[in-house]
Tab-separated table of C-alpha atoms in Angstrom:
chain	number	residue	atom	x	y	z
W	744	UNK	CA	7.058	-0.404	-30.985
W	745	UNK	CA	7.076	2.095	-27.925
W	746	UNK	CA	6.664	1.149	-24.553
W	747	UNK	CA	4.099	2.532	-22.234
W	748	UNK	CA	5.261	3.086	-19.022
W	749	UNK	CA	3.240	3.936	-15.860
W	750	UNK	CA	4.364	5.394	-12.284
W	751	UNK	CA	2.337	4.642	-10.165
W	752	UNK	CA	2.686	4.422	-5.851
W	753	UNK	CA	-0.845	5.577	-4.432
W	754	UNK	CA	0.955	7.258	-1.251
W	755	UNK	CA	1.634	10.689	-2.495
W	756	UNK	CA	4.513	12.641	-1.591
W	757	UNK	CA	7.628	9.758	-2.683
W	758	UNK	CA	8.376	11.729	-5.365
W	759	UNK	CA	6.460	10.119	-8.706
W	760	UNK	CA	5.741	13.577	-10.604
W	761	UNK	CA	9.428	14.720	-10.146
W	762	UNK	CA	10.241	11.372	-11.447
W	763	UNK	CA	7.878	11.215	-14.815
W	764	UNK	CA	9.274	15.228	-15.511
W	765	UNK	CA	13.065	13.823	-14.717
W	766	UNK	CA	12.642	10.572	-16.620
W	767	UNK	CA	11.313	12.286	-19.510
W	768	UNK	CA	13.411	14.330	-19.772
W	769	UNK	CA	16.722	12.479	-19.542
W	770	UNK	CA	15.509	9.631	-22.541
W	771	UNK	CA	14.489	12.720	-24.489
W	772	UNK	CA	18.156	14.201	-23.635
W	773	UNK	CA	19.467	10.307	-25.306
W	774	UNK	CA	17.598	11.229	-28.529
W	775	UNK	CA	14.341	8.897	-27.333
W	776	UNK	CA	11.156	10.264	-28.685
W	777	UNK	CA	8.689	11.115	-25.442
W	778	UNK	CA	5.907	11.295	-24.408
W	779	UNK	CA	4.599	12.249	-20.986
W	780	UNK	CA	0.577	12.184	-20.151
W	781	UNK	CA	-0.239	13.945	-16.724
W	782	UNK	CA	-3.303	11.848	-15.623
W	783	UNK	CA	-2.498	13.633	-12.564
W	784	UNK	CA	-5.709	15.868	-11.806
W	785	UNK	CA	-3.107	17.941	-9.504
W	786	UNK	CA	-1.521	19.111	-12.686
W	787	UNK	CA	1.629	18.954	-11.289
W	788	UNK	CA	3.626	17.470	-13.847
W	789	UNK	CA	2.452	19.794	-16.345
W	790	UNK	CA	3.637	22.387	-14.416
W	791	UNK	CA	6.982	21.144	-14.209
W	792	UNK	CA	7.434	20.538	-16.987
W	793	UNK	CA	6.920	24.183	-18.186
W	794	UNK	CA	3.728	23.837	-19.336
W	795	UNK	CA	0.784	26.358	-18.267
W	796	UNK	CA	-3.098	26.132	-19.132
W	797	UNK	CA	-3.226	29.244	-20.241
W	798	UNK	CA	-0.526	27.794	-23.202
W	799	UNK	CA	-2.606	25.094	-24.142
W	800	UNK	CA	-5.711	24.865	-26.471
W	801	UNK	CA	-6.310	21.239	-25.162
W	802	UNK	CA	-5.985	19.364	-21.976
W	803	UNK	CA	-6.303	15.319	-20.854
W	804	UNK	CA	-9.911	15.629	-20.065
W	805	UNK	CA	-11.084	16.508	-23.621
W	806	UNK	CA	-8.762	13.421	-24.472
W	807	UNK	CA	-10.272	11.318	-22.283
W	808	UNK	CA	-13.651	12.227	-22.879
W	809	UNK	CA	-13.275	11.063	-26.831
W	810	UNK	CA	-14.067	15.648	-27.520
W	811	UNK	CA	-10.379	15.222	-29.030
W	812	UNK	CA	-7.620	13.329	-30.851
W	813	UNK	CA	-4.714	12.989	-28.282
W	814	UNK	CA	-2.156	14.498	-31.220
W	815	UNK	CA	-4.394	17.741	-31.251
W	816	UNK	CA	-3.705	17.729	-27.126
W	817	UNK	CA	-0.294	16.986	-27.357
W	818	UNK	CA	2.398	20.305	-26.232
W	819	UNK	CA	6.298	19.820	-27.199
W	820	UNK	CA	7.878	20.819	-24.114
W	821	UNK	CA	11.458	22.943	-24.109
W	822	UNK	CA	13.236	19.823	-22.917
W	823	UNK	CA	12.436	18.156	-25.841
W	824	UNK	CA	9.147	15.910	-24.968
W	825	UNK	CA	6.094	15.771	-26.065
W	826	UNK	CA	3.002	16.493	-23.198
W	827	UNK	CA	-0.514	16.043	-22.496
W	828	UNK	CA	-1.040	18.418	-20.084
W	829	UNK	CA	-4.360	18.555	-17.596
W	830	UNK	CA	-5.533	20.390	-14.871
W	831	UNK	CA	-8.169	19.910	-12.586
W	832	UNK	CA	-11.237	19.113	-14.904
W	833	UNK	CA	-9.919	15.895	-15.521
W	834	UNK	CA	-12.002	15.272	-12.399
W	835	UNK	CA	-14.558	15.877	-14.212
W	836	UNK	CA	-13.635	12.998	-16.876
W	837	UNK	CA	-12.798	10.540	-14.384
W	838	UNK	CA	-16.698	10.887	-13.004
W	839	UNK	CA	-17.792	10.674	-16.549
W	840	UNK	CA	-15.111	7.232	-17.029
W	841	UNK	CA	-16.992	5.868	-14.192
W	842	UNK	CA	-20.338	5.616	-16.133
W	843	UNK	CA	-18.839	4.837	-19.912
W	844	UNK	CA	-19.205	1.157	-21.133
W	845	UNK	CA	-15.020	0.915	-21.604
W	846	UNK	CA	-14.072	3.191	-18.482
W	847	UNK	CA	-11.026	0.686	-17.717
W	848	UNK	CA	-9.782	0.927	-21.009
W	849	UNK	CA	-10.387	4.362	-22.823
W	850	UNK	CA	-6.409	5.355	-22.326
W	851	UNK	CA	-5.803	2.142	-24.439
W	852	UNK	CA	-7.818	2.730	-26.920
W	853	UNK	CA	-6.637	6.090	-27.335
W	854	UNK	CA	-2.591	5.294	-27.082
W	855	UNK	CA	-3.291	2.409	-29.875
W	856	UNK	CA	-2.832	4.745	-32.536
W	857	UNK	CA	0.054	6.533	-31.483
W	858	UNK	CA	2.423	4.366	-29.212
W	859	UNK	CA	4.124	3.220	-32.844
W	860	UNK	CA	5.155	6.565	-32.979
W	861	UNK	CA	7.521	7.012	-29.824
W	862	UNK	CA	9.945	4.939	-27.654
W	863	UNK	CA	8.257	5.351	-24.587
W	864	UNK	CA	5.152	7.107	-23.067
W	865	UNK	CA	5.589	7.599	-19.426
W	866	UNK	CA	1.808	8.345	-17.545
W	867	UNK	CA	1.987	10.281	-14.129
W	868	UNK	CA	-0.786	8.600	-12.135
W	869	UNK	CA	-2.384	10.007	-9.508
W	870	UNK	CA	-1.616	9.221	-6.078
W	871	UNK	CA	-4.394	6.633	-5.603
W	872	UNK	CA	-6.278	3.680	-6.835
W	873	UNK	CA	-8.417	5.584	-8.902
W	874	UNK	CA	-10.466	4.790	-12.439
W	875	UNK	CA	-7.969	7.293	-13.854
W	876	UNK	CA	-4.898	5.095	-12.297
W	877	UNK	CA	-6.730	1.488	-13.616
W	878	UNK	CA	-6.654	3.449	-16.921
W	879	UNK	CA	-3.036	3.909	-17.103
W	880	UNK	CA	-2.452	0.345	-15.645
W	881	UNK	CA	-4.478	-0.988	-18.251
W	882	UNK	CA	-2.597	0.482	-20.927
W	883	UNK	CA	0.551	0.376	-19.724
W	884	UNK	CA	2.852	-2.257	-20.482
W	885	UNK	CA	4.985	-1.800	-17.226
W	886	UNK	CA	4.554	0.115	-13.725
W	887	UNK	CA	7.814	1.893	-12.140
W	888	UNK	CA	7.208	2.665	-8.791
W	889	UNK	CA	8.896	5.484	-6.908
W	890	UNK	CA	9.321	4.341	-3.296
W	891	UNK	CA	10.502	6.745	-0.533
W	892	UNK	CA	12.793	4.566	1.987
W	893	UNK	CA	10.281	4.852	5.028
W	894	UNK	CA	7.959	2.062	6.748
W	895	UNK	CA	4.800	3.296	5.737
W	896	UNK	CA	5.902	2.777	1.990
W	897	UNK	CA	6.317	-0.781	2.683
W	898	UNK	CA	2.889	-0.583	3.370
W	899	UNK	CA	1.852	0.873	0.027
W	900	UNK	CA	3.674	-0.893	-2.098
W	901	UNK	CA	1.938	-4.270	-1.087
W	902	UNK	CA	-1.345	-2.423	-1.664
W	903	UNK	CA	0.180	-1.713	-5.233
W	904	UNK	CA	1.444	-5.075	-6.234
W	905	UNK	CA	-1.749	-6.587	-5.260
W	906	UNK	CA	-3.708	-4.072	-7.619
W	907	UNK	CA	-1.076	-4.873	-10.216
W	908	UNK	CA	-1.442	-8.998	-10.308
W	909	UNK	CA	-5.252	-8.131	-10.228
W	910	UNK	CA	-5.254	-6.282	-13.394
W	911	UNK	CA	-2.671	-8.421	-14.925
W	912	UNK	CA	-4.757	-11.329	-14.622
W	913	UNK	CA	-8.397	-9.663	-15.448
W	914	UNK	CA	-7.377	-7.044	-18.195
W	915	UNK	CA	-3.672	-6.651	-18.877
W	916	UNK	CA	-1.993	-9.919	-19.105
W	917	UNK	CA	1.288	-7.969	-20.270
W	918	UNK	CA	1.836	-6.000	-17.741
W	919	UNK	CA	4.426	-6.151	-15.141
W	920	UNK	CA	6.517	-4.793	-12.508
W	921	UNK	CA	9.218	-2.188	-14.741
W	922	UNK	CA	11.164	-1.591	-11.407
W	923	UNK	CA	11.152	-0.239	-8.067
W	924	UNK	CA	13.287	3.405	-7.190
W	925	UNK	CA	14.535	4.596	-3.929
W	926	UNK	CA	13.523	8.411	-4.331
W	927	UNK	CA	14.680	11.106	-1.683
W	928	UNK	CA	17.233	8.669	-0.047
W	929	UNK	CA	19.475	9.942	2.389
W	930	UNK	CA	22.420	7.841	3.338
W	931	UNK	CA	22.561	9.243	6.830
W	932	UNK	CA	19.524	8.236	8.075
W	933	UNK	CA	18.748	5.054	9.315
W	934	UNK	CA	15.466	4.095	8.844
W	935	UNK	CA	16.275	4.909	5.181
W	936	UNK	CA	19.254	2.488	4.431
W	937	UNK	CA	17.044	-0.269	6.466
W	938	UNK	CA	13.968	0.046	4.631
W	939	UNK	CA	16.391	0.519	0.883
W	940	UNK	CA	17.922	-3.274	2.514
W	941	UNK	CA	15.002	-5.095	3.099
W	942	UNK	CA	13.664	-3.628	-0.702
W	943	UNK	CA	17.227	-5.610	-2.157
W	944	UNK	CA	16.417	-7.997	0.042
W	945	UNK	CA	12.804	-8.911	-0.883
W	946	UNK	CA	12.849	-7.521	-4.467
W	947	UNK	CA	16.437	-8.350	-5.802
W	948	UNK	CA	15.826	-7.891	-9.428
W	949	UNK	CA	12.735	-5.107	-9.365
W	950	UNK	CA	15.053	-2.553	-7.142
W	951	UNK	CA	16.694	-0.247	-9.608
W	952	UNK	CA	20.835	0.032	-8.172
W	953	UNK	CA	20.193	3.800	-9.269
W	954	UNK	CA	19.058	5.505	-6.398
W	955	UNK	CA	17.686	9.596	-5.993
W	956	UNK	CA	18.815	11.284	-3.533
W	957	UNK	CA	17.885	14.093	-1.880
W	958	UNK	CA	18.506	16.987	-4.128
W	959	UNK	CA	17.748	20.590	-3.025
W	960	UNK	CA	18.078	21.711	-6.890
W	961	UNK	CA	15.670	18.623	-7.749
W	962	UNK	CA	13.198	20.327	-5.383
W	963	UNK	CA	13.530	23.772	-6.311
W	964	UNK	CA	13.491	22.877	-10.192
W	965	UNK	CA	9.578	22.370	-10.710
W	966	UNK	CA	9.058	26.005	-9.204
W	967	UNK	CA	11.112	27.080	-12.619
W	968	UNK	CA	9.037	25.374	-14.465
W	969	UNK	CA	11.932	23.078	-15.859
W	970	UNK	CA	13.004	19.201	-15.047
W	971	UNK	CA	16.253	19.448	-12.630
W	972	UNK	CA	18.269	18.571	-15.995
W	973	UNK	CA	17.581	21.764	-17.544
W	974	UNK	CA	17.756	23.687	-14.249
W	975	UNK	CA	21.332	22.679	-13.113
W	976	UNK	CA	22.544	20.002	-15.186
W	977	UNK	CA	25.452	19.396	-12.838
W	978	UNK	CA	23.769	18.706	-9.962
W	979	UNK	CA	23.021	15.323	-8.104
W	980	UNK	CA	19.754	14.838	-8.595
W	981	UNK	CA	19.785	15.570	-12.752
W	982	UNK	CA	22.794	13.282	-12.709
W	983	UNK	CA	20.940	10.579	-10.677
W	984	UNK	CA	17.999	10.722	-13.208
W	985	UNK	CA	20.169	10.482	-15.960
W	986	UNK	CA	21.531	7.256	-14.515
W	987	UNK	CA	18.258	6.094	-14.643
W	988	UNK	CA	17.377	6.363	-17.580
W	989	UNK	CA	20.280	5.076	-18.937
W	990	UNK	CA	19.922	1.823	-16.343
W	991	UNK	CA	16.313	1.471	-18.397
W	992	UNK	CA	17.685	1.402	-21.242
W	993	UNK	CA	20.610	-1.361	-20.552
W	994	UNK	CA	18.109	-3.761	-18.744
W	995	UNK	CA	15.691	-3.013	-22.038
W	996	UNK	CA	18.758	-4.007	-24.237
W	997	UNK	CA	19.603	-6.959	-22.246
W	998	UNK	CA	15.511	-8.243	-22.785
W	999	UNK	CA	15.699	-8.159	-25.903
W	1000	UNK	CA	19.110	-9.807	-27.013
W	1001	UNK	CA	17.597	-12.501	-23.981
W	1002	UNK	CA	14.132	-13.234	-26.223
């Protein structure tokens, strides 16, 4: 059975889109079957990962909004991924999610029929507490949170976990904390190595030891239209993120010979 996957950190700007393109693209790059839902109304993701409207006969708000099946939505990307891709009228969705009897779960009920079919589904969230982010919690079976090593993120992520033990005990008993990443770390600063040692220090076994740094080519790469792997496969940050995926994957295989 796949896993669903959701990144989630409501302070924007720490780097979660370039980490659902990255991700996705490194498990597809291990043969893992992928999907990646932009529930981002930014679009961003889509974007990145190649993937203009103007390509698509079907975006996330149609999905949403029960007009289509998610497989008719769904764009195979050139890195080897599968997409639902959105773009601003998902606004429009979320306003209609707010009135429908199910509005926490309607991404459930829609990923029930097709979550058999890959290994994981990774949802970009938007960068708030939003009905479109309870959606993905809701359905997700794990959150990964991208954390930028600053104080303010601190912050955040309490805000997070506290949303996260809410809906685990109201609506999602399964779901729990997938990991924490240091995104856009820089080793020379030192606000950044304190705030990545108080993370260990408080969250010993969340904190992934794989750790982004700051990438120039990992920044330039969603202007191309491609995740960093496919842009320059050499550089830090597409090594980083394969590193990641692969440290998913162990801790994964280490669950399960465990239960």
């Amino acid at each position: 059975m796949g896993k669903i996957i959701a990144i989630a950190n409501q302070k924007g700007g720490v780097g979660k889109t370039t980490t659902s393109i990255n991700l996705a693209a490194s498990f597809a790059a291990m043969k893992r079957k992928v999907m990646l839902i932009d529930l981002d109304p930014q679009g961003n993701a889509s974007v990145g990962s190649g993937v203009l409207k103007s390509q698509t006969n079907y975006l996330a708000h149609q999905v949403l909004c029960n007009e289509i099946a998610i497989e008719d939505a769904l764009v195979r990307t050139a890195s080897g991924f599968e997409l639902l891709p959105t773009d601003q009228e998902l606004i429009v969705a979320e306003m209609q999610l707010l009135q429908a009897k199910e509005r926490e779960q309607r991404l459930k009920i829609i990923l029930t029929g097709v979550v058999d079919q890959y290994d994981y589904i990774l949802i970009d969230c938007p960068p708030s507490l939003s009905i479109l982010t309870v959606n993905a919690l809701v359905a997700a079976d794990s959150v990964l949170i991208p954390i930028q090593c600053e104080y303010f993120a601190l912050e955040g992520l309490s805000g997070l976990l506290k949303t996260v033990e809410q809906i685990r005990g109201t609506i999602n008993p399964r779901l729990h904390i997938e990991g924490l990443l240091r995104t856009m770390y820089d080793g020379r600063n030192r606000l950044a190595v304190d705030v990545s040692s108080q993370l260990l220090a408080h969250f010993p076994e969340q904190v992934y030891r794989t750790v982004i740094p700051r990438n120039v080519r990992l920044a330039e790469a969603p202007s191309h239209g491609a995740p960093v792997l496919h842009y320059d496969e050499k550089s830090q940050g597409a090594v980083a993120y394969l590193a990641l995926a692969g440290e998913i994957l162990r801790r994964a295989e280490k669950i399960g010979k465990a239960s």
